[in-house]
């Protein structure tokens, strides 16, 4: 388990605490809490915002006598909410997949239920969008089907830039190696464990490591089977991206105590760079994600509120992870500020260009 | 007199499950109303009562079902519990209007719920945020106050909302 250094304790203490609370919480039986109630109270809002509150309840619910009702209630309510949302999510997912299957449309379910089903209980992670990757040749047909059958209560996301950005394999290639799992009697295609681990890691990085539950997803997936894990498939042929994925898995090990499958190569076993861990802990400490608003809108904003320069600037930088990924750069020990600066310039230029086009 | 009125209510009121999503979690019954986004968690005995109302049933009929597990179950207690669940929006309530007037019904409900009947049920209600609020990022037009705009779609956070920047 990781020992936070002084910088972390100063900048990201709550994030480190949240990670300690979540470590191993998905296992059955979950580890005893062994933490003072002040800790749970302190990080409750972080864990609720970060999606880890239901999982925390799963960890502490058999130790209720150790905590007061005021400590327990937010976690229990989050768990009830999460379980209810998951139930509604499953009903809608079943309806949509039945319709798509009946129309002969090939789809792959990404994230969400495809990893939520691996937790010991439904509803231990929050349910958001239904993320479906549709055969590109059937996209229009799928949209028609979904328009007809979707209840509108759950949003369905068919756009996944991640594959365009990070993968050179086709839909057919992924689809051919998918596992088929069942929701009730409805067959659902999900990525095989190696592909899904990779996709979850890249998704986590793309969002700058914002939500602790996404790291738990990776941990749950890695521990979901005792069968041999094909590291080559998971890490891919691009050495730089293999290191990105490797660092994320190493982080899941260091922060959450994840058991890594055997045979991991060096890009997984070696420690991630210090800036990487620090950024993640800072993100875990921040209940709302950094918005990285446009630089081009800095001047109009400052003309109204010039005294807000410092906070306005702070909200405009992508975090070191996002900036590095956006620049397609290496996870090494070099400083990150050049990437952040470059990312800011690129985004500002892009924004000014779009203003010019509008004018 | 009061006892007679309660007996009339117990026999003339029928309770039927509302169309809710039901799941068992731990040893409790979770009910989710998608229309109102309210989730309710019922303890074991309350869950059994709700399950016994699959078809419209009176408190007497429900009490008969429950007595297989809880032999001392009183029909008045069942009626008061079912009334409380109906008030929470978990059951539909139909009353034979010829037998009992609204005014009497209200009176009896008041008596039933405030008298010394200790209800064995526990209902925890939670308002659930919409699925959009649970999503990992905000799409066009949504608030970016607490989550980032979805990357890759050319969105940026302006004045607290995700707008198209290119």
Short mmCIF file of C-alpha atoms in Angstrom, two decimals:
data_model
loop_
_atom_site.label_atom_id
_atom_site.label_comp_id
_atom_site.label_asym_id
_atom_site.label_seq_id
_atom_site.Cartn_x
_atom_site.Cartn_y
_atom_site.Cartn_z
CA UNK A 1 0.00 0.00 0.00
CA UNK A 2 1.17 3.46 -0.84
CA UNK A 3 2.51 5.81 1.80
CA UNK A 4 1.62 9.38 0.87
CA UNK A 5 4.64 11.69 0.97
CA UNK A 6 4.52 15.17 2.53
CA UNK A 7 3.41 16.87 -0.64
CA UNK A 8 0.49 14.50 -0.98
CA UNK A 9 -0.54 14.97 2.60
CA UNK A 10 -0.58 18.71 2.03
CA UNK A 11 -2.24 18.77 -1.38
CA UNK A 12 -4.16 15.56 -1.57
CA UNK A 13 -4.68 14.20 1.90
CA UNK A 14 -8.39 13.60 1.41
CA UNK A 15 -7.78 11.82 -1.88
CA UNK A 16 -5.35 9.45 -0.20
CA UNK A 17 -7.87 8.85 2.58
CA UNK A 18 -10.62 8.14 0.04
CA UNK A 19 -8.32 5.60 -1.61
CA UNK A 20 -7.65 3.93 1.74
CA UNK A 21 -11.40 3.68 2.42
CA UNK A 22 -12.01 2.08 -0.99
CA UNK A 23 -9.03 -0.29 -0.95
CA UNK A 24 -10.30 -3.84 -1.32
CA UNK A 25 -13.88 -2.74 -0.64
CA UNK A 26 -15.22 -4.72 -3.63
CA UNK A 27 -14.10 -8.05 -2.19
CA UNK A 28 -16.40 -10.46 -0.41
CA UNK A 29 -15.95 -10.52 2.50
CA UNK A 30 -14.79 -6.93 2.37
CA UNK A 31 -11.94 -6.00 4.69
CA UNK A 32 -12.93 -4.62 8.13
CA UNK A 33 -13.08 -0.83 8.10
CA UNK A 34 -10.43 -0.25 10.80
CA UNK A 35 -10.74 3.50 10.47
CA UNK A 36 -11.95 6.19 12.84
CA UNK A 37 -15.39 7.61 12.19
CA UNK A 38 -13.93 11.08 11.64
CA UNK A 39 -12.26 9.74 8.52
CA UNK A 40 -15.52 8.49 7.06
CA UNK A 41 -17.26 11.74 7.86
CA UNK A 42 -14.44 13.77 6.38
CA UNK A 43 -14.47 12.05 3.00
CA UNK A 44 -18.19 11.31 2.62
CA UNK A 45 -18.83 14.14 0.16
CA UNK A 46 -15.75 13.15 -1.84
CA UNK A 47 -16.84 9.55 -2.03
CA UNK A 48 -20.40 10.46 -2.95
CA UNK A 49 -19.20 12.76 -5.75
CA UNK A 50 -16.55 10.27 -6.85
CA UNK A 51 -18.99 7.36 -7.05
CA UNK A 52 -17.44 5.35 -4.22
CA UNK A 53 -20.03 5.86 -1.49
CA UNK A 54 -22.12 2.74 -2.19
CA UNK A 55 -18.96 0.67 -2.21
CA UNK A 56 -17.97 2.22 1.10
CA UNK A 57 -21.35 1.20 2.51
CA UNK A 58 -20.67 -2.35 1.30
CA UNK A 59 -17.47 -2.25 3.33
CA UNK A 60 -18.90 -0.84 6.55
CA UNK A 61 -22.44 -2.18 6.68
CA UNK A 62 -21.56 -5.24 8.74
CA UNK A 63 -19.74 -3.02 11.23
CA UNK A 64 -22.59 -0.61 11.93
CA UNK A 65 -22.08 -0.73 15.66
CA UNK A 66 -18.69 0.93 15.25
CA UNK A 67 -20.18 4.06 13.70
CA UNK A 68 -22.93 6.53 14.56
CA UNK A 69 -26.04 6.97 12.43
CA UNK A 70 -24.85 10.36 11.24
CA UNK A 71 -21.74 8.71 9.82
CA UNK A 72 -23.61 5.77 8.29
CA UNK A 73 -26.61 7.56 6.78
CA UNK A 74 -24.97 9.33 3.82
CA UNK A 75 -23.36 6.07 2.74
CA UNK A 76 -26.52 4.03 3.16
CA UNK A 77 -28.56 6.57 1.22
CA UNK A 78 -25.96 6.61 -1.53
CA UNK A 79 -26.14 2.81 -1.64
CA UNK A 80 -29.94 2.81 -1.88
CA UNK A 81 -29.75 5.42 -4.63
CA UNK A 82 -27.10 3.55 -6.50
CA UNK A 83 -28.94 0.23 -6.24
CA UNK A 84 -32.18 1.84 -7.45
CA UNK A 85 -30.43 3.52 -10.37
CA UNK A 86 -28.73 0.25 -11.27
CA UNK A 87 -32.08 -1.56 -11.27
CA UNK A 88 -33.62 1.05 -13.58
CA UNK A 89 -30.48 0.97 -15.72
CA UNK A 90 -30.77 -2.81 -16.11
CA UNK A 91 -34.44 -2.61 -17.11
CA UNK A 92 -33.63 -0.08 -19.82
CA UNK A 93 -30.50 -1.91 -20.96
CA UNK A 94 -32.47 -5.12 -21.32
CA UNK A 95 -35.14 -3.36 -23.39
CA UNK A 96 -32.59 -1.69 -25.68
CA UNK A 97 -30.45 -4.76 -26.21
CA UNK A 98 -33.46 -6.95 -26.97
CA UNK A 99 -34.55 -4.46 -29.63
CA UNK A 100 -31.07 -4.15 -31.14
CA UNK A 101 -30.56 -7.92 -31.15
CA UNK A 102 -33.98 -8.46 -32.74
CA UNK A 103 -33.05 -5.98 -35.50
CA UNK A 104 -29.79 -7.84 -36.11
CA UNK A 105 -27.68 -4.88 -35.02
CA UNK A 106 -24.24 -5.70 -33.66
CA UNK A 107 -23.33 -3.77 -30.54
CA UNK A 108 -20.75 -3.91 -27.77
CA UNK A 109 -21.62 -2.64 -24.31
CA UNK A 110 -18.83 -0.51 -22.86
CA UNK A 111 -18.21 0.41 -19.23
CA UNK A 112 -21.36 0.73 -17.06
CA UNK A 113 -23.14 -2.57 -16.53
CA UNK A 114 -20.42 -4.51 -18.36
CA UNK A 115 -18.11 -3.86 -15.40
CA UNK A 116 -20.83 -3.26 -12.76
CA UNK A 117 -21.92 -6.91 -13.14
CA UNK A 118 -18.51 -7.99 -11.81
CA UNK A 119 -19.02 -6.36 -8.41
CA UNK A 120 -20.40 -8.64 -5.68
CA UNK A 121 -23.77 -6.88 -5.92
CA UNK A 122 -25.61 -4.84 -8.45
CA UNK A 123 -25.57 -1.14 -7.61
CA UNK A 124 -22.20 -0.89 -5.89
CA UNK A 125 -21.12 1.53 -8.56
CA UNK A 126 -23.23 4.39 -9.94
CA UNK A 127 -24.98 3.86 -13.25
CA UNK A 128 -24.58 6.64 -15.77
CA UNK A 129 -25.06 6.50 -19.52
CA UNK A 130 -25.62 3.33 -21.46
CA UNK A 131 -22.49 3.27 -23.60
CA UNK A 132 -22.97 1.22 -26.75
CA UNK A 133 -20.48 0.80 -29.54
CA UNK A 134 -22.49 0.02 -32.63
CA UNK A 135 -21.22 -1.56 -35.83
CA UNK A 136 -20.42 1.59 -37.88
CA UNK A 137 -22.28 0.12 -40.87
CA UNK A 138 -25.45 -0.15 -38.79
CA UNK A 139 -25.25 3.13 -36.92
CA UNK A 140 -28.22 4.84 -38.65
CA UNK A 141 -30.40 1.77 -38.24
CA UNK A 142 -29.45 1.53 -34.57
CA UNK A 143 -30.36 5.17 -33.98
CA UNK A 144 -33.82 4.52 -35.43
CA UNK A 145 -34.33 1.46 -33.24
CA UNK A 146 -33.17 3.27 -30.12
CA UNK A 147 -35.37 6.27 -30.87
CA UNK A 148 -38.33 3.91 -31.06
CA UNK A 149 -37.74 1.85 -27.92
CA UNK A 150 -35.75 4.02 -25.51
CA UNK A 151 -37.71 5.32 -22.54
CA UNK A 152 -35.72 8.54 -22.48
CA UNK A 153 -35.02 8.12 -18.79
CA UNK A 154 -31.50 6.80 -19.35
CA UNK A 155 -29.20 8.53 -21.78
CA UNK A 156 -27.61 6.36 -24.43
CA UNK A 157 -24.18 7.27 -25.72
CA UNK A 158 -23.13 5.95 -29.12
CA UNK A 159 -20.14 8.25 -29.60
CA UNK A 160 -16.84 6.94 -28.30
CA UNK A 161 -13.95 9.02 -29.55
CA UNK A 162 -11.65 6.87 -27.47
CA UNK A 163 -11.48 4.18 -30.14
CA UNK A 164 -10.68 6.71 -32.84
CA UNK A 165 -8.04 8.36 -30.65
CA UNK A 166 -6.28 5.40 -29.10
CA UNK A 167 -7.01 2.24 -31.07
CA UNK A 168 -6.06 1.02 -34.51
CA UNK A 169 -8.25 -2.07 -34.38
CA UNK A 170 -11.62 -2.17 -36.09
CA UNK A 171 -15.06 -2.76 -34.60
CA UNK A 172 -15.09 -6.17 -36.29
CA UNK A 173 -11.83 -7.09 -34.65
CA UNK A 174 -13.05 -6.14 -31.17
CA UNK A 175 -16.45 -7.74 -31.77
CA UNK A 176 -14.94 -11.05 -32.86
CA UNK A 177 -13.13 -11.40 -29.53
CA UNK A 178 -16.00 -10.23 -27.31
CA UNK A 179 -17.46 -12.30 -24.49
CA UNK A 180 -21.19 -12.92 -24.44
CA UNK A 181 -22.82 -12.38 -21.04
CA UNK A 182 -26.48 -12.43 -20.10
CA UNK A 183 -28.74 -9.92 -18.44
CA UNK A 184 -31.67 -12.16 -17.60
CA UNK A 185 -32.04 -13.98 -20.90
CA UNK A 186 -30.72 -11.17 -23.08
CA UNK A 187 -27.29 -11.83 -24.58
CA UNK A 188 -24.93 -8.86 -24.40
CA UNK A 189 -21.55 -8.55 -26.03
CA UNK A 190 -18.85 -7.14 -23.75
CA UNK A 191 -15.15 -6.69 -24.41
CA UNK A 192 -12.93 -9.52 -23.24
CA UNK A 193 -11.13 -8.82 -19.99
CA UNK A 194 -7.86 -7.66 -21.56
CA UNK A 195 -9.55 -5.25 -23.98
CA UNK A 196 -11.89 -3.95 -21.31
CA UNK A 197 -9.02 -3.32 -18.89
CA UNK A 198 -7.23 -1.32 -21.54
CA UNK A 199 -10.36 0.66 -22.47
CA UNK A 200 -11.12 1.44 -18.83
CA UNK A 201 -7.54 2.57 -18.20
CA UNK A 202 -7.55 4.87 -21.22
CA UNK A 203 -10.97 6.25 -20.28
CA UNK A 204 -9.68 6.97 -16.77
CA UNK A 205 -6.68 8.81 -18.19
CA UNK A 206 -8.72 10.69 -20.79
CA UNK A 207 -10.73 12.19 -17.95
CA UNK A 208 -7.59 12.98 -15.95
CA UNK A 209 -8.20 10.30 -13.30
CA UNK A 210 -11.10 12.23 -11.89
CA UNK A 211 -13.30 9.58 -10.26
CA UNK A 212 -12.07 7.04 -7.68
CA UNK A 213 -14.76 4.56 -8.75
CA UNK A 214 -13.17 4.26 -12.19
CA UNK A 215 -9.97 3.00 -10.56
CA UNK A 216 -12.10 0.55 -8.55
CA UNK A 217 -13.63 -0.64 -11.84
CA UNK A 218 -10.15 -1.49 -13.11
CA UNK A 219 -9.35 -3.28 -9.84
CA UNK A 220 -12.57 -5.31 -9.96
CA UNK A 221 -11.97 -6.27 -13.57
CA UNK A 222 -8.40 -7.40 -12.91
CA UNK A 223 -9.52 -9.51 -9.96
CA UNK A 224 -12.64 -10.87 -11.69
CA UNK A 225 -11.08 -14.07 -12.94
CA UNK A 226 -8.27 -16.45 -12.11
CA UNK A 227 -7.77 -17.39 -15.73
CA UNK A 228 -4.55 -16.40 -17.43
CA UNK A 229 -4.36 -12.73 -18.36
CA UNK A 230 -2.84 -11.92 -21.73
CA UNK A 231 -0.74 -8.85 -21.01
CA UNK A 232 0.24 -8.42 -24.64
CA UNK A 233 -3.39 -8.07 -25.64
CA UNK A 234 -4.10 -5.66 -22.84
CA UNK A 235 -1.12 -3.38 -23.33
CA UNK A 236 -1.06 -3.43 -27.14
CA UNK A 237 1.83 -2.85 -29.48
CA UNK A 238 2.36 0.87 -28.88
CA UNK A 239 5.01 1.11 -26.12
CA UNK A 240 3.95 4.60 -25.04
CA UNK A 241 0.32 3.65 -24.55
CA UNK A 242 1.34 0.38 -22.95
CA UNK A 243 3.10 2.47 -20.31
CA UNK A 244 -0.02 4.63 -19.86
CA UNK A 245 -2.08 1.53 -19.22
CA UNK A 246 0.68 0.00 -17.11
CA UNK A 247 0.90 3.10 -14.89
CA UNK A 248 -2.86 3.04 -14.33
CA UNK A 249 -2.80 -0.61 -13.32
CA UNK A 250 0.20 0.05 -11.07
CA UNK A 251 -1.74 2.88 -9.49
CA UNK A 252 -4.69 0.56 -8.82
CA UNK A 253 -2.21 -1.74 -7.09
CA UNK A 254 -0.52 1.02 -5.08
CA UNK A 255 -3.63 2.96 -4.03
CA UNK A 256 -6.29 0.26 -3.80
CA UNK A 257 -4.26 -2.89 -3.14
CA UNK A 258 -5.41 -4.49 -6.40
CA UNK A 259 -4.10 -7.98 -7.08
CA UNK A 260 -2.39 -7.83 -10.43
CA UNK A 261 -2.58 -10.96 -12.62
CA UNK A 262 0.66 -12.90 -12.98
CA UNK A 263 3.24 -12.24 -15.63
CA UNK A 264 2.94 -8.44 -15.69
CA UNK A 265 5.72 -6.83 -17.73
CA UNK A 266 8.00 -4.10 -16.47
CA UNK A 267 5.80 -1.24 -17.72
CA UNK A 268 3.23 -2.44 -15.18
CA UNK A 269 5.45 -3.56 -12.32
CA UNK A 270 7.61 -0.44 -12.16
CA UNK A 271 6.31 2.46 -10.14
CA UNK A 272 4.41 5.20 -11.95
CA UNK A 273 5.99 8.67 -12.08
CA UNK A 274 5.50 10.85 -9.02
CA UNK A 275 3.47 13.53 -10.86
CA UNK A 276 1.02 10.83 -11.97
CA UNK A 277 0.18 9.65 -8.47
CA UNK A 278 0.08 13.19 -7.12
CA UNK A 279 -2.34 14.27 -9.85
CA UNK A 280 -4.65 11.34 -9.18
CA UNK A 281 -4.72 12.04 -5.45
CA UNK A 282 -5.42 15.70 -6.11
CA UNK A 283 -8.30 14.72 -8.41
CA UNK A 284 -9.63 12.30 -5.80
CA UNK A 285 -9.52 15.21 -3.33
CA UNK A 286 -11.62 17.37 -5.60
CA UNK A 287 -15.32 16.52 -5.52
CA UNK A 288 -15.95 18.30 -8.81
CA UNK A 289 -13.74 17.79 -11.82
CA UNK A 290 -11.57 20.54 -13.18
CA UNK A 291 -13.44 22.07 -16.06
CA UNK A 292 -10.59 23.29 -18.18
CA UNK A 293 -12.63 26.14 -19.61
CA UNK A 294 -11.54 27.94 -22.71
CA UNK A 295 -8.56 30.31 -22.65
CA UNK A 296 -10.18 32.47 -25.29
CA UNK A 297 -12.90 33.43 -22.87
CA UNK A 298 -10.39 34.53 -20.25
CA UNK A 299 -10.26 38.17 -21.38
CA UNK A 300 -14.03 38.79 -21.46
CA UNK A 301 -14.31 37.17 -18.04
CA UNK A 302 -11.47 39.21 -16.56
CA UNK A 303 -12.88 42.43 -17.97
CA UNK A 304 -15.83 41.91 -15.64
CA UNK A 305 -13.95 40.37 -12.70
CA UNK A 306 -10.24 41.33 -12.98
CA UNK A 307 -9.52 40.29 -9.40
CA UNK A 308 -10.31 36.68 -10.31
CA UNK A 309 -7.18 36.22 -12.41
CA UNK A 310 -5.69 33.51 -10.24
CA UNK A 311 -8.81 31.34 -10.04
CA UNK A 312 -9.65 31.98 -13.70
CA UNK A 313 -6.20 30.77 -14.78
CA UNK A 314 -6.29 27.75 -12.52
CA UNK A 315 -9.56 26.47 -14.02
CA UNK A 316 -8.18 26.61 -17.54
CA UNK A 317 -5.28 24.20 -17.35
CA UNK A 318 -5.84 20.58 -18.15
CA UNK A 319 -4.34 18.45 -15.44
CA UNK A 320 -0.93 16.85 -16.14
CA UNK A 321 -2.47 13.51 -17.09
CA UNK A 322 -4.98 14.93 -19.56
CA UNK A 323 -2.35 17.24 -21.06
CA UNK A 324 0.10 14.37 -21.50
CA UNK A 325 -2.52 12.13 -23.09
CA UNK A 326 -3.79 14.93 -25.33
CA UNK A 327 -0.21 15.51 -26.49
CA UNK A 328 0.28 11.76 -26.97
CA UNK A 329 3.40 11.95 -24.81
CA UNK A 330 5.32 9.63 -22.56
CA UNK A 331 4.64 9.00 -18.88
CA UNK A 332 8.17 9.75 -17.77
CA UNK A 333 9.69 11.76 -14.93
CA UNK A 334 10.02 15.00 -16.89
CA UNK A 335 7.96 18.01 -15.75
CA UNK A 336 4.44 18.25 -17.11
CA UNK A 337 4.04 22.00 -17.42
CA UNK A 338 5.26 22.16 -21.04
CA UNK A 339 2.49 19.76 -22.03
CA UNK A 340 -0.06 21.73 -20.08
CA UNK A 341 1.12 24.94 -21.69
CA UNK A 342 1.08 23.45 -25.16
CA UNK A 343 -2.37 21.99 -24.58
CA UNK A 344 -3.60 25.44 -23.53
CA UNK A 345 -2.15 27.04 -26.66
CA UNK A 346 -3.73 24.43 -28.90
CA UNK A 347 -7.12 24.81 -27.28
CA UNK A 348 -6.97 28.60 -27.42
CA UNK A 349 -6.01 28.50 -31.08
CA UNK A 350 -8.82 26.08 -31.84
CA UNK A 351 -11.31 28.28 -30.06
CA UNK A 352 -10.18 31.50 -31.75
CA UNK A 353 -10.36 29.77 -35.12
CA UNK A 354 -13.96 28.73 -34.45
CA UNK A 355 -14.82 32.32 -33.44
CA UNK A 356 -13.28 33.52 -36.67
CA UNK A 357 -15.36 31.06 -38.66
CA UNK A 358 -18.50 32.21 -36.86
CA UNK A 359 -17.70 35.84 -37.61
CA UNK B 1 -67.06 2.97 18.07
CA UNK B 2 -63.48 3.65 16.99
CA UNK B 3 -62.74 -0.05 16.89
CA UNK B 4 -65.75 -0.65 14.68
CA UNK B 5 -64.67 2.10 12.32
CA UNK B 6 -61.18 0.69 12.07
CA UNK B 7 -62.58 -2.76 11.40
CA UNK B 8 -64.69 -1.32 8.60
CA UNK B 9 -61.62 0.33 7.08
CA UNK B 10 -59.54 -2.81 7.48
CA UNK B 11 -62.11 -4.82 5.55
CA UNK B 12 -63.11 -2.29 2.92
CA UNK B 13 -59.73 -0.92 1.79
CA UNK B 14 -57.82 -2.76 -0.89
CA UNK B 15 -54.13 -2.22 -1.54
CA UNK B 16 -52.34 -3.06 -4.76
CA UNK B 17 -48.70 -2.74 -5.73
CA UNK B 18 -47.86 0.26 -7.87
CA UNK B 19 -45.77 -0.46 -10.93
CA UNK B 20 -42.32 0.03 -9.45
CA UNK B 21 -38.94 -1.54 -10.06
CA UNK B 22 -38.37 -4.00 -7.22
CA UNK B 23 -35.09 -5.57 -6.16
CA UNK B 24 -33.95 -7.40 -3.04
CA UNK B 25 -30.85 -5.87 -1.47
CA UNK B 26 -29.41 -7.38 1.69
CA UNK B 27 -32.56 -8.52 3.48
CA UNK B 28 -34.58 -5.52 2.39
CA UNK B 29 -36.83 -4.75 -0.54
CA UNK B 30 -35.82 -1.83 -2.70
CA UNK B 31 -38.58 -0.14 -4.68
CA UNK B 32 -37.83 2.49 -7.29
CA UNK B 33 -40.41 4.79 -8.79
CA UNK B 34 -39.00 6.02 -12.09
CA UNK B 35 -41.76 8.60 -12.45
CA UNK B 36 -40.82 10.44 -9.28
CA UNK B 37 -37.17 9.26 -9.05
CA UNK B 38 -37.83 8.14 -5.49
CA UNK B 39 -36.30 4.99 -4.07
CA UNK B 40 -37.74 3.32 -1.00
CA UNK B 41 -36.16 0.62 1.07
CA UNK B 42 -38.50 -1.62 3.05
CA UNK B 43 -37.38 -3.86 5.88
CA UNK B 44 -38.20 -7.58 5.76
CA UNK B 45 -41.73 -7.47 7.14
CA UNK B 46 -42.74 -4.37 5.15
CA UNK B 47 -41.33 -6.00 2.02
CA UNK B 48 -43.47 -9.09 2.64
CA UNK B 49 -46.54 -6.88 3.05
CA UNK B 50 -45.84 -5.12 -0.23
CA UNK B 51 -45.22 -8.41 -2.02
CA UNK B 52 -48.52 -9.75 -0.69
CA UNK B 53 -50.32 -6.94 -2.51
CA UNK B 54 -49.52 -8.26 -5.98
CA UNK B 55 -53.27 -8.31 -6.54
CA UNK B 56 -55.62 -5.92 -4.76
CA UNK B 57 -55.85 -7.22 -1.20
CA UNK B 58 -57.38 -6.12 2.06
CA UNK B 59 -55.38 -5.87 5.26
CA UNK B 60 -57.19 -8.98 6.48
CA UNK B 61 -55.99 -10.97 3.48
CA UNK B 62 -52.44 -9.65 3.81
CA UNK B 63 -52.40 -10.44 7.52
CA UNK B 64 -53.44 -14.02 6.72
CA UNK B 65 -50.49 -14.35 4.36
CA UNK B 66 -48.07 -12.87 6.89
CA UNK B 67 -49.23 -15.09 9.75
CA UNK B 68 -47.37 -18.03 8.21
CA UNK B 69 -44.19 -16.21 9.25
CA UNK B 70 -45.46 -13.91 11.99
CA UNK B 71 -48.33 -15.73 13.79
CA UNK B 72 -49.15 -12.76 16.01
CA UNK B 73 -49.64 -10.32 13.18
CA UNK B 74 -52.68 -8.11 13.84
CA UNK B 75 -54.80 -7.00 10.90
CA UNK B 76 -54.99 -3.46 12.31
CA UNK B 77 -51.22 -3.21 12.33
CA UNK B 78 -51.11 -4.49 8.76
CA UNK B 79 -53.74 -1.98 7.71
CA UNK B 80 -51.87 0.93 9.30
CA UNK B 81 -48.63 -0.21 7.70
CA UNK B 82 -50.21 -0.58 4.27
CA UNK B 83 -51.81 2.85 4.65
CA UNK B 84 -48.42 4.31 5.39
CA UNK B 85 -46.94 2.64 2.32
CA UNK B 86 -49.83 3.95 0.25
CA UNK B 87 -49.15 7.44 1.58
CA UNK B 88 -45.51 7.01 0.50
CA UNK B 89 -46.71 6.17 -3.02
CA UNK B 90 -45.81 2.48 -2.93
CA UNK B 91 -49.34 1.06 -3.08
CA UNK B 92 -52.56 2.02 -4.76
CA UNK B 93 -55.47 2.24 -2.40
CA UNK B 94 -59.06 1.61 -3.36
CA UNK B 95 -61.92 1.97 -0.93
CA UNK B 96 -65.48 0.84 -1.17
CA UNK B 97 -67.04 4.31 -0.98
CA UNK B 98 -70.48 2.98 -0.13
CA UNK B 99 -69.23 1.57 3.10
CA UNK B 100 -67.01 4.31 4.27
CA UNK B 101 -66.94 8.05 3.66
CA UNK B 102 -63.81 10.08 2.99
CA UNK B 103 -64.24 11.99 6.22
CA UNK B 104 -64.45 8.80 8.21
CA UNK B 105 -61.55 7.36 6.31
CA UNK B 106 -59.36 10.32 7.18
CA UNK B 107 -60.46 10.13 10.77
CA UNK B 108 -59.73 6.44 11.00
CA UNK B 109 -56.36 6.87 9.31
CA UNK B 110 -55.50 9.49 11.84
CA UNK B 111 -56.55 7.18 14.64
CA UNK B 112 -54.66 4.28 13.13
CA UNK B 113 -51.44 6.18 12.61
CA UNK B 114 -51.35 8.12 15.81
CA UNK B 115 -52.71 5.52 18.18
CA UNK B 116 -50.49 3.27 20.17
CA UNK B 117 -49.90 0.92 17.26
CA UNK B 118 -46.18 0.39 16.92
CA UNK B 119 -45.68 -0.28 13.23
CA UNK B 120 -43.15 -2.99 12.45
CA UNK B 121 -42.22 -1.46 9.14
CA UNK B 122 -39.26 0.72 8.30
CA UNK B 123 -39.32 2.74 5.10
CA UNK B 124 -36.25 4.67 4.00
CA UNK B 125 -36.88 7.02 1.09
CA UNK B 126 -34.18 8.57 -1.05
CA UNK B 127 -34.49 10.95 -3.99
CA UNK B 128 -32.28 9.72 -6.79
CA UNK B 129 -30.44 12.10 -9.12
CA UNK B 130 -31.32 11.66 -12.78
CA UNK B 131 -29.09 9.33 -14.84
CA UNK B 132 -27.73 12.39 -16.62
CA UNK B 133 -26.49 13.69 -13.29
CA UNK B 134 -24.72 10.39 -12.69
CA UNK B 135 -22.98 10.48 -16.06
CA UNK B 136 -19.23 10.93 -16.11
CA UNK B 137 -19.26 14.13 -18.13
CA UNK B 138 -21.68 16.84 -19.15
CA UNK B 139 -22.92 17.06 -22.72
CA UNK B 140 -24.00 20.11 -24.73
CA UNK B 141 -26.16 22.51 -22.72
CA UNK B 142 -25.66 20.69 -19.43
CA UNK B 143 -24.12 22.26 -16.36
CA UNK B 144 -20.38 21.86 -15.99
CA UNK B 145 -20.34 23.14 -12.43
CA UNK B 146 -19.58 19.76 -10.93
CA UNK B 147 -18.34 17.64 -13.84
CA UNK B 148 -16.30 18.32 -16.96
CA UNK B 149 -17.71 18.74 -20.44
CA UNK B 150 -17.42 15.54 -22.46
CA UNK B 151 -14.09 15.62 -24.25
CA UNK B 152 -13.84 14.92 -27.94
CA UNK B 153 -17.11 16.66 -28.76
CA UNK B 154 -15.61 20.12 -29.07
CA UNK B 155 -17.33 21.28 -25.93
CA UNK B 156 -16.05 23.81 -23.44
CA UNK B 157 -17.32 25.06 -20.13
CA UNK B 158 -18.56 28.63 -20.50
CA UNK B 159 -20.42 30.43 -17.74
CA UNK B 160 -21.16 27.11 -16.07
CA UNK B 161 -22.57 25.35 -19.14
CA UNK B 162 -21.09 23.14 -21.86
CA UNK B 163 -21.15 24.90 -25.21
CA UNK B 164 -19.74 24.05 -28.60
CA UNK B 165 -16.41 25.76 -29.14
CA UNK B 166 -15.51 24.42 -32.56
#
